[in-house]
Short mmCIF file of C-alpha atoms in Angstrom, two decimals:
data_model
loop_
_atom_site.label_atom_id
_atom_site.label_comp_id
_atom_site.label_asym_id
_atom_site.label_seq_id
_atom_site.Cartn_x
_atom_site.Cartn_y
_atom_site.Cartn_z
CA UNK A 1 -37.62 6.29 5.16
CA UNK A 2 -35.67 4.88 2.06
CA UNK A 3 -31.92 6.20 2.30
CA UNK A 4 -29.76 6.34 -0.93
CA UNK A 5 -26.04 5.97 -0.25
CA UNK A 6 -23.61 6.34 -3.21
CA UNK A 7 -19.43 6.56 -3.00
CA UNK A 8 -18.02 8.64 -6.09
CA UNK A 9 -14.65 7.61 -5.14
CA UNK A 10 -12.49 7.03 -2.16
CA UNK A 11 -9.06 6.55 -1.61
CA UNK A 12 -6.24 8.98 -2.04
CA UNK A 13 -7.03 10.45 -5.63
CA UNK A 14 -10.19 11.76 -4.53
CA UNK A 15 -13.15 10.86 -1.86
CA UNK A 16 -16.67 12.02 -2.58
CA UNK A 17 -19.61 10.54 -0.96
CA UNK A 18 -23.25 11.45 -1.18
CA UNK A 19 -26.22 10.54 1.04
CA UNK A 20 -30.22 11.17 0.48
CA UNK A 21 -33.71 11.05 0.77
CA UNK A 22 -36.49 11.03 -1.70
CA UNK A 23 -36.36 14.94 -0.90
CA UNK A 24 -33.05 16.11 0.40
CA UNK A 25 -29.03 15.28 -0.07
CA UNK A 26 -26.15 15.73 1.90
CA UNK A 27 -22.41 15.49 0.44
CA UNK A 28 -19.59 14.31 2.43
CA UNK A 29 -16.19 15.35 1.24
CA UNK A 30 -15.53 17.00 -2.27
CA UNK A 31 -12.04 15.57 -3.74
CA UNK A 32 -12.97 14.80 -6.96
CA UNK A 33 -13.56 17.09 -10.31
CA UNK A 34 -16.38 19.02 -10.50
CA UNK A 35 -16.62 17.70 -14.10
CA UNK A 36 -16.74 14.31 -12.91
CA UNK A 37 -19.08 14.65 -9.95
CA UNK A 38 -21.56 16.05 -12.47
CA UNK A 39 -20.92 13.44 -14.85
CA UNK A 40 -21.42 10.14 -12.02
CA UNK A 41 -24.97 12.42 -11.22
CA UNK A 42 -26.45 12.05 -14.59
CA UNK A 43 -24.85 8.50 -15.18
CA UNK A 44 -26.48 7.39 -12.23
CA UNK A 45 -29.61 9.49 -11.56
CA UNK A 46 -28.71 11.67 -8.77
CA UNK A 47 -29.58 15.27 -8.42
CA UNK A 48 -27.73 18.20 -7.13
CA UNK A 49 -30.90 19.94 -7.14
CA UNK A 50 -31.74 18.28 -4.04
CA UNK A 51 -28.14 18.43 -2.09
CA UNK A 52 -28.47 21.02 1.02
CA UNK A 53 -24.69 20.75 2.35
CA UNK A 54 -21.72 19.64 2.18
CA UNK A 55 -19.74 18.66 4.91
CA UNK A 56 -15.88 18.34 5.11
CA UNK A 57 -13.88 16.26 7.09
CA UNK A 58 -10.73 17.47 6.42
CA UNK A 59 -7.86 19.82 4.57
CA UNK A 60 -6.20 17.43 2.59
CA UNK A 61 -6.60 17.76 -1.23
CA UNK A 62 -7.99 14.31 -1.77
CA UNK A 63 -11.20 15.64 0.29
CA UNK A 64 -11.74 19.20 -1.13
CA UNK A 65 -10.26 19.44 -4.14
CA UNK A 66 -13.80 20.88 -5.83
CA UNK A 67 -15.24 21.91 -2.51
CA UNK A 68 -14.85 25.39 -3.77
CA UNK A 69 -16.04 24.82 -7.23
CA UNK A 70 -19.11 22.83 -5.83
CA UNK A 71 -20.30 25.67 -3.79
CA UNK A 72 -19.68 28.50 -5.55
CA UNK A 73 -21.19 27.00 -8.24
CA UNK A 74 -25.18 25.69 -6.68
CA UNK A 75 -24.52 28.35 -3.65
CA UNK A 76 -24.14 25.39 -1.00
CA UNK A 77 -22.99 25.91 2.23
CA UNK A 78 -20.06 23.84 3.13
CA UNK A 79 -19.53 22.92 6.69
CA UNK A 80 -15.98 22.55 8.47
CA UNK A 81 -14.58 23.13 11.79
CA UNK A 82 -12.67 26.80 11.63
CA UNK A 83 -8.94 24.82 11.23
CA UNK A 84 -10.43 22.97 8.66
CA UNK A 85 -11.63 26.12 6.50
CA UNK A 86 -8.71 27.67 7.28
CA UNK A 87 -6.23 25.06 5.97
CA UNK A 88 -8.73 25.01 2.79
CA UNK A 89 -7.91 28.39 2.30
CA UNK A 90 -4.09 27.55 2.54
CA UNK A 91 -4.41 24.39 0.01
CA UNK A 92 -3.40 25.47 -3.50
CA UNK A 93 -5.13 22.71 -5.15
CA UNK A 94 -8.29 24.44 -3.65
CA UNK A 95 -8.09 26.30 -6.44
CA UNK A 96 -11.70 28.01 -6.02
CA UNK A 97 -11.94 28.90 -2.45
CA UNK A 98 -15.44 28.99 -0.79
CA UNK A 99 -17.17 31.74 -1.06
CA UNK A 100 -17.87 33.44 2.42
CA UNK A 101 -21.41 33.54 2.46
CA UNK A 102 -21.56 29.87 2.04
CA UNK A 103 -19.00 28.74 5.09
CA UNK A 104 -20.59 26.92 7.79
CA UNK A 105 -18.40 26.15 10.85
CA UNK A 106 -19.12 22.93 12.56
CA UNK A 107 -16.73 22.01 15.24
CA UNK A 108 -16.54 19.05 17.38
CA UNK A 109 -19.10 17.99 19.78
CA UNK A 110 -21.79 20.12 17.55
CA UNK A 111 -24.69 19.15 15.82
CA UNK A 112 -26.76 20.43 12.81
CA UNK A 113 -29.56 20.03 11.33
CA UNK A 114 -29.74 20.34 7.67
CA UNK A 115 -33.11 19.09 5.97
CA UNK A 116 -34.07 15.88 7.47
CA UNK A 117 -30.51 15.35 8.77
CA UNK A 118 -29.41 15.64 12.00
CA UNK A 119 -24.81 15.77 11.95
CA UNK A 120 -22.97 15.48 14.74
CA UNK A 121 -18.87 16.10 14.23
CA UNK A 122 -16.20 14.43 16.30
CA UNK A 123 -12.48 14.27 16.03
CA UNK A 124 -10.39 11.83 14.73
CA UNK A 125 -6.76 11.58 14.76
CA UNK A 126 -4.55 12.28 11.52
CA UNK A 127 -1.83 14.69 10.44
CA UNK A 128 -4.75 17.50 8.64
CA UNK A 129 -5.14 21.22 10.53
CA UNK A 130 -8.02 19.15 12.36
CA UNK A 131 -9.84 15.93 11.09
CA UNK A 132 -14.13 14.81 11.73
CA UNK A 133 -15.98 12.35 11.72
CA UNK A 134 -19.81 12.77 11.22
CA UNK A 135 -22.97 10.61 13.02
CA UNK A 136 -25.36 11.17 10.37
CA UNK A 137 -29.24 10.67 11.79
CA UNK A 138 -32.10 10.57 9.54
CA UNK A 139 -35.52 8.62 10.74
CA UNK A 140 -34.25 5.08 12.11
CA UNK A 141 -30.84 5.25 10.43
CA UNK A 142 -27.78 6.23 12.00
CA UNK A 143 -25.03 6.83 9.49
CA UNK A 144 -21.28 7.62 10.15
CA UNK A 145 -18.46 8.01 8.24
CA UNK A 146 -15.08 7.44 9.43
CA UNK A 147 -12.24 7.84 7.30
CA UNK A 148 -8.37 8.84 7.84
CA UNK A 149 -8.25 7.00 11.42
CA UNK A 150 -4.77 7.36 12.58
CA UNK A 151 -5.95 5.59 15.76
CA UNK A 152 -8.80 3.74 17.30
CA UNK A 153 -10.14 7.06 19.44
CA UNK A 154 -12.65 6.14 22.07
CA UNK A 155 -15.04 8.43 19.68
CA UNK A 156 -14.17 5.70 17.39
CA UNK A 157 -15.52 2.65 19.76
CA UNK A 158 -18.82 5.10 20.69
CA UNK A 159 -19.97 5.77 16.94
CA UNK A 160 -19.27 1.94 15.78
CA UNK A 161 -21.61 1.03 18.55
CA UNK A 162 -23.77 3.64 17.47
CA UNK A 163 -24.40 2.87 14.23
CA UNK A 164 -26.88 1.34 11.43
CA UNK A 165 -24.80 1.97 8.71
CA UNK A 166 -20.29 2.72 9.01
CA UNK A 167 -18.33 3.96 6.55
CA UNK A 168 -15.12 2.80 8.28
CA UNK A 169 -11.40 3.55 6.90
CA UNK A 170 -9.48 0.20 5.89
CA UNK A 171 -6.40 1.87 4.58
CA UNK A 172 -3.19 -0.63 4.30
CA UNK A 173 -2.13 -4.15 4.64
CA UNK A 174 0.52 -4.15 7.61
CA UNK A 175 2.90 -6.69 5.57
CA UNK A 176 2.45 -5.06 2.03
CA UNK A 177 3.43 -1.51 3.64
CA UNK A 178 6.35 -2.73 5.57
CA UNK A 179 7.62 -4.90 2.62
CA UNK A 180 6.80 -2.02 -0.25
CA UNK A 181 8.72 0.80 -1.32
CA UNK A 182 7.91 4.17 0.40
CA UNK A 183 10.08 5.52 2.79
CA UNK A 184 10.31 4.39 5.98
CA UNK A 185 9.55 8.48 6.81
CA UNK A 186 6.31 7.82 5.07
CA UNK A 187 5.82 4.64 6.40
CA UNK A 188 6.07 5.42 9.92
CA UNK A 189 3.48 8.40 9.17
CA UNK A 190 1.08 6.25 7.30
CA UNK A 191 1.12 3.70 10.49
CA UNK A 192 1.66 5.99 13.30
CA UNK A 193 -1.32 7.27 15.42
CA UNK A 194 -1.90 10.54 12.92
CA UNK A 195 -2.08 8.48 10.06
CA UNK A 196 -4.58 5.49 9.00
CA UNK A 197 -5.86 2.62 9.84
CA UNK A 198 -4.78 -0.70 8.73
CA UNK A 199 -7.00 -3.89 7.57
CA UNK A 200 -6.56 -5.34 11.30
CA UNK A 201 -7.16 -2.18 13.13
CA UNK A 202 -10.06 -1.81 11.34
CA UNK A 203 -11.51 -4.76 11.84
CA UNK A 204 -11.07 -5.51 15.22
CA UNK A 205 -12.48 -2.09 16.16
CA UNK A 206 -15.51 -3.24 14.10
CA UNK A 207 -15.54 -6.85 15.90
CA UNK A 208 -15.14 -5.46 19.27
CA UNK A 209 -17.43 -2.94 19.07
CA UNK A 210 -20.17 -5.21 16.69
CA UNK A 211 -24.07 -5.00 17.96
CA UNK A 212 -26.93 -6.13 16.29
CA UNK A 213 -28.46 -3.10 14.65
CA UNK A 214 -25.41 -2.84 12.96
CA UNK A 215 -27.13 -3.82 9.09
CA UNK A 216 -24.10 -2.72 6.43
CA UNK A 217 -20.43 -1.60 6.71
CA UNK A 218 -18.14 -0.03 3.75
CA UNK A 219 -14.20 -0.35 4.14
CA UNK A 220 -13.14 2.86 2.31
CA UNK A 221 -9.93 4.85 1.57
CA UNK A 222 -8.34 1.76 0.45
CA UNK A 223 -4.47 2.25 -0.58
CA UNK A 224 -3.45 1.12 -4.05
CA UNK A 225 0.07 0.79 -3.51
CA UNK A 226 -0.36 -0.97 0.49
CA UNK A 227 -4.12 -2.80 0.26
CA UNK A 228 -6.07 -4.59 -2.25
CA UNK A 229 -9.71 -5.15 -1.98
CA UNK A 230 -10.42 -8.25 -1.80
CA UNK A 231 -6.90 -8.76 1.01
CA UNK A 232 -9.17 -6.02 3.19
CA UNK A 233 -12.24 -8.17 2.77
CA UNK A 234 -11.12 -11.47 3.42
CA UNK A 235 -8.38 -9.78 6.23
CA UNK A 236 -11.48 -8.44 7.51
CA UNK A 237 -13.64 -10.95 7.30
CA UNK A 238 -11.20 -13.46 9.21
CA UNK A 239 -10.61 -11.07 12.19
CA UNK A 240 -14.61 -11.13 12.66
CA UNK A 241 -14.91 -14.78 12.44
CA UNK A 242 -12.79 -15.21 14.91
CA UNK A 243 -15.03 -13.37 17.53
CA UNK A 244 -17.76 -15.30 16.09
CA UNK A 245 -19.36 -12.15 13.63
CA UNK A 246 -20.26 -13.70 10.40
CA UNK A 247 -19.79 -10.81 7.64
CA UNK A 248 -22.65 -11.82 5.21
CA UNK A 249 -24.89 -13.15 7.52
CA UNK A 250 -24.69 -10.70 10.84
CA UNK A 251 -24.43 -7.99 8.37
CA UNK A 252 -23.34 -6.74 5.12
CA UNK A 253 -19.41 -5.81 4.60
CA UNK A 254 -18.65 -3.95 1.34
CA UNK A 255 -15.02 -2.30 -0.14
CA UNK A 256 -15.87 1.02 -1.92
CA UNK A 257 -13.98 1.05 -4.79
CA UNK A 258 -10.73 3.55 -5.25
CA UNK A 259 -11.28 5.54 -8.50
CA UNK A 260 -14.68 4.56 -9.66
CA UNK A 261 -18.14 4.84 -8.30
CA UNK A 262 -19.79 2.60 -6.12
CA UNK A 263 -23.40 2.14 -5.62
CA UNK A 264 -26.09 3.65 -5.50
CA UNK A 265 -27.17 1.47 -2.42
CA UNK A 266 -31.58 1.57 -1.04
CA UNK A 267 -31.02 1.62 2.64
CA UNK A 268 -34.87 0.62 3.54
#
């Protein structure tokens, strides 16, 4: 079964990511314009027509900001755990809540099926009401997405072991966020255990937890003011080499670009 994979965006101005079928389409997170989404779909060829759900991981604005919109809009149910919808409902830029008929709840530990895709949720650590991570099954693929990692969970270990196919959050540079100019309040958040993950952390949760199945990873949710794509990659890159994982040839690493779409990928 061919799987289409396709990032609309992903960092903190807006994260929007869309997986399907030749039939069916799931949406994972809805922080970008509604105006936009619509516009990436006909630039690239994707159809809405053929999305099912929509699945959030968490209540910060940068996830949801068009959730609303989105679902009152092609009547799609959106799927949360109950802290999650209600911190929604809380978030002013949420502007269009969604409409009742069309909440899901999904809490952790559960699983759904939706079309030809089986979703499991599981927690992950950051400062939202709650925050999930989703194990994404469809034929021989196993798909998960884990963004906003404040700290390597042992959830996070089981699913990278787990999977064909990662989305896996690469957030900051350790030097570039302890030499830039937040404040240290915001510092200490962004690297404490309710925060995110930095370019190491990432990657050595990905080397030590590396098996041979595993065919493609994206580092997403990059910082612009702590990270830079191509200091992830190569930081990345580096940390696997040295437990003897060639990125390129053991598998395929990718950096899902901050403002601007990237993809479509053909998962065969």
């Amino acid at each position: 079964m061919q799987l289409t994979f396709f990032s609309l965006g992903s960092g903190s101005c807006g994260n929007c990511y869309y997986l399907a079928t030749e039939s069916d389409a799931i949406i994972i997170d809805c922080g970008v314009s509604l105006r936009r989404l619509k516009k990436n779909f006909l630039e690239y060829g994707l159809k809405i027509s053929k999305v099912r759900s929509v699945f959030v991981t968490h209540d910060h604005a940068d996830h949801i900001k068009a959730a609303g919109k989105l679902s009152a809009e092609f009547a799609l149910p959106v799927y949360a755990s109950q802290l999650v919808h209600e911190g929604m409902d809380r978030n002013w830029q949420n502007s269009v809540k969604i409409p009742v008929e069309n909440r899901r709840q999904i809490e952790s530990g559960e699983t759904v099926t939706t079309g030809p895709f089986t979703v499991t949720a599981f927690s992950l650590p950051h400062d939202a009401s709650e925050n999930m991570g989703y194990f994404i099954e469809v034929g021989d693929k196993r798909f998960t997405i884990m963004t906003d990692v404040g700290d390597v969970t042992d959830a996070v270990k089981q699913y990278i072991a787990q999977s064909t196919h990662l989305i896996l959050e690469a957030n900051y540079d350790e030097e570039m966020l302890k030499q830039g100019r937040y404040p240290e309040m915001l510092k200490e958040r962004i690297a404490s255990g309710h925060g995110h993950l930095s370019n190491k952390q990432a990657a050595t949760a990905l080397a030590e937890n590396f098996h041979e199945h595993l065919q493609c990873v994206w580092l997403c949710h990059l910082s612009e003011e702590n990270n830079h794509p191509e200091l992830a990659r190569k930081t990345a890159e580096a940390v696997l080499r040295s437990y003897g994982i060639i990125a390129g040839v053991d598998f395929k690493l990718e950096v899902l670009r901050r403002k601007i779409p990237t993809g479509p990928y053909m998962l065969h």
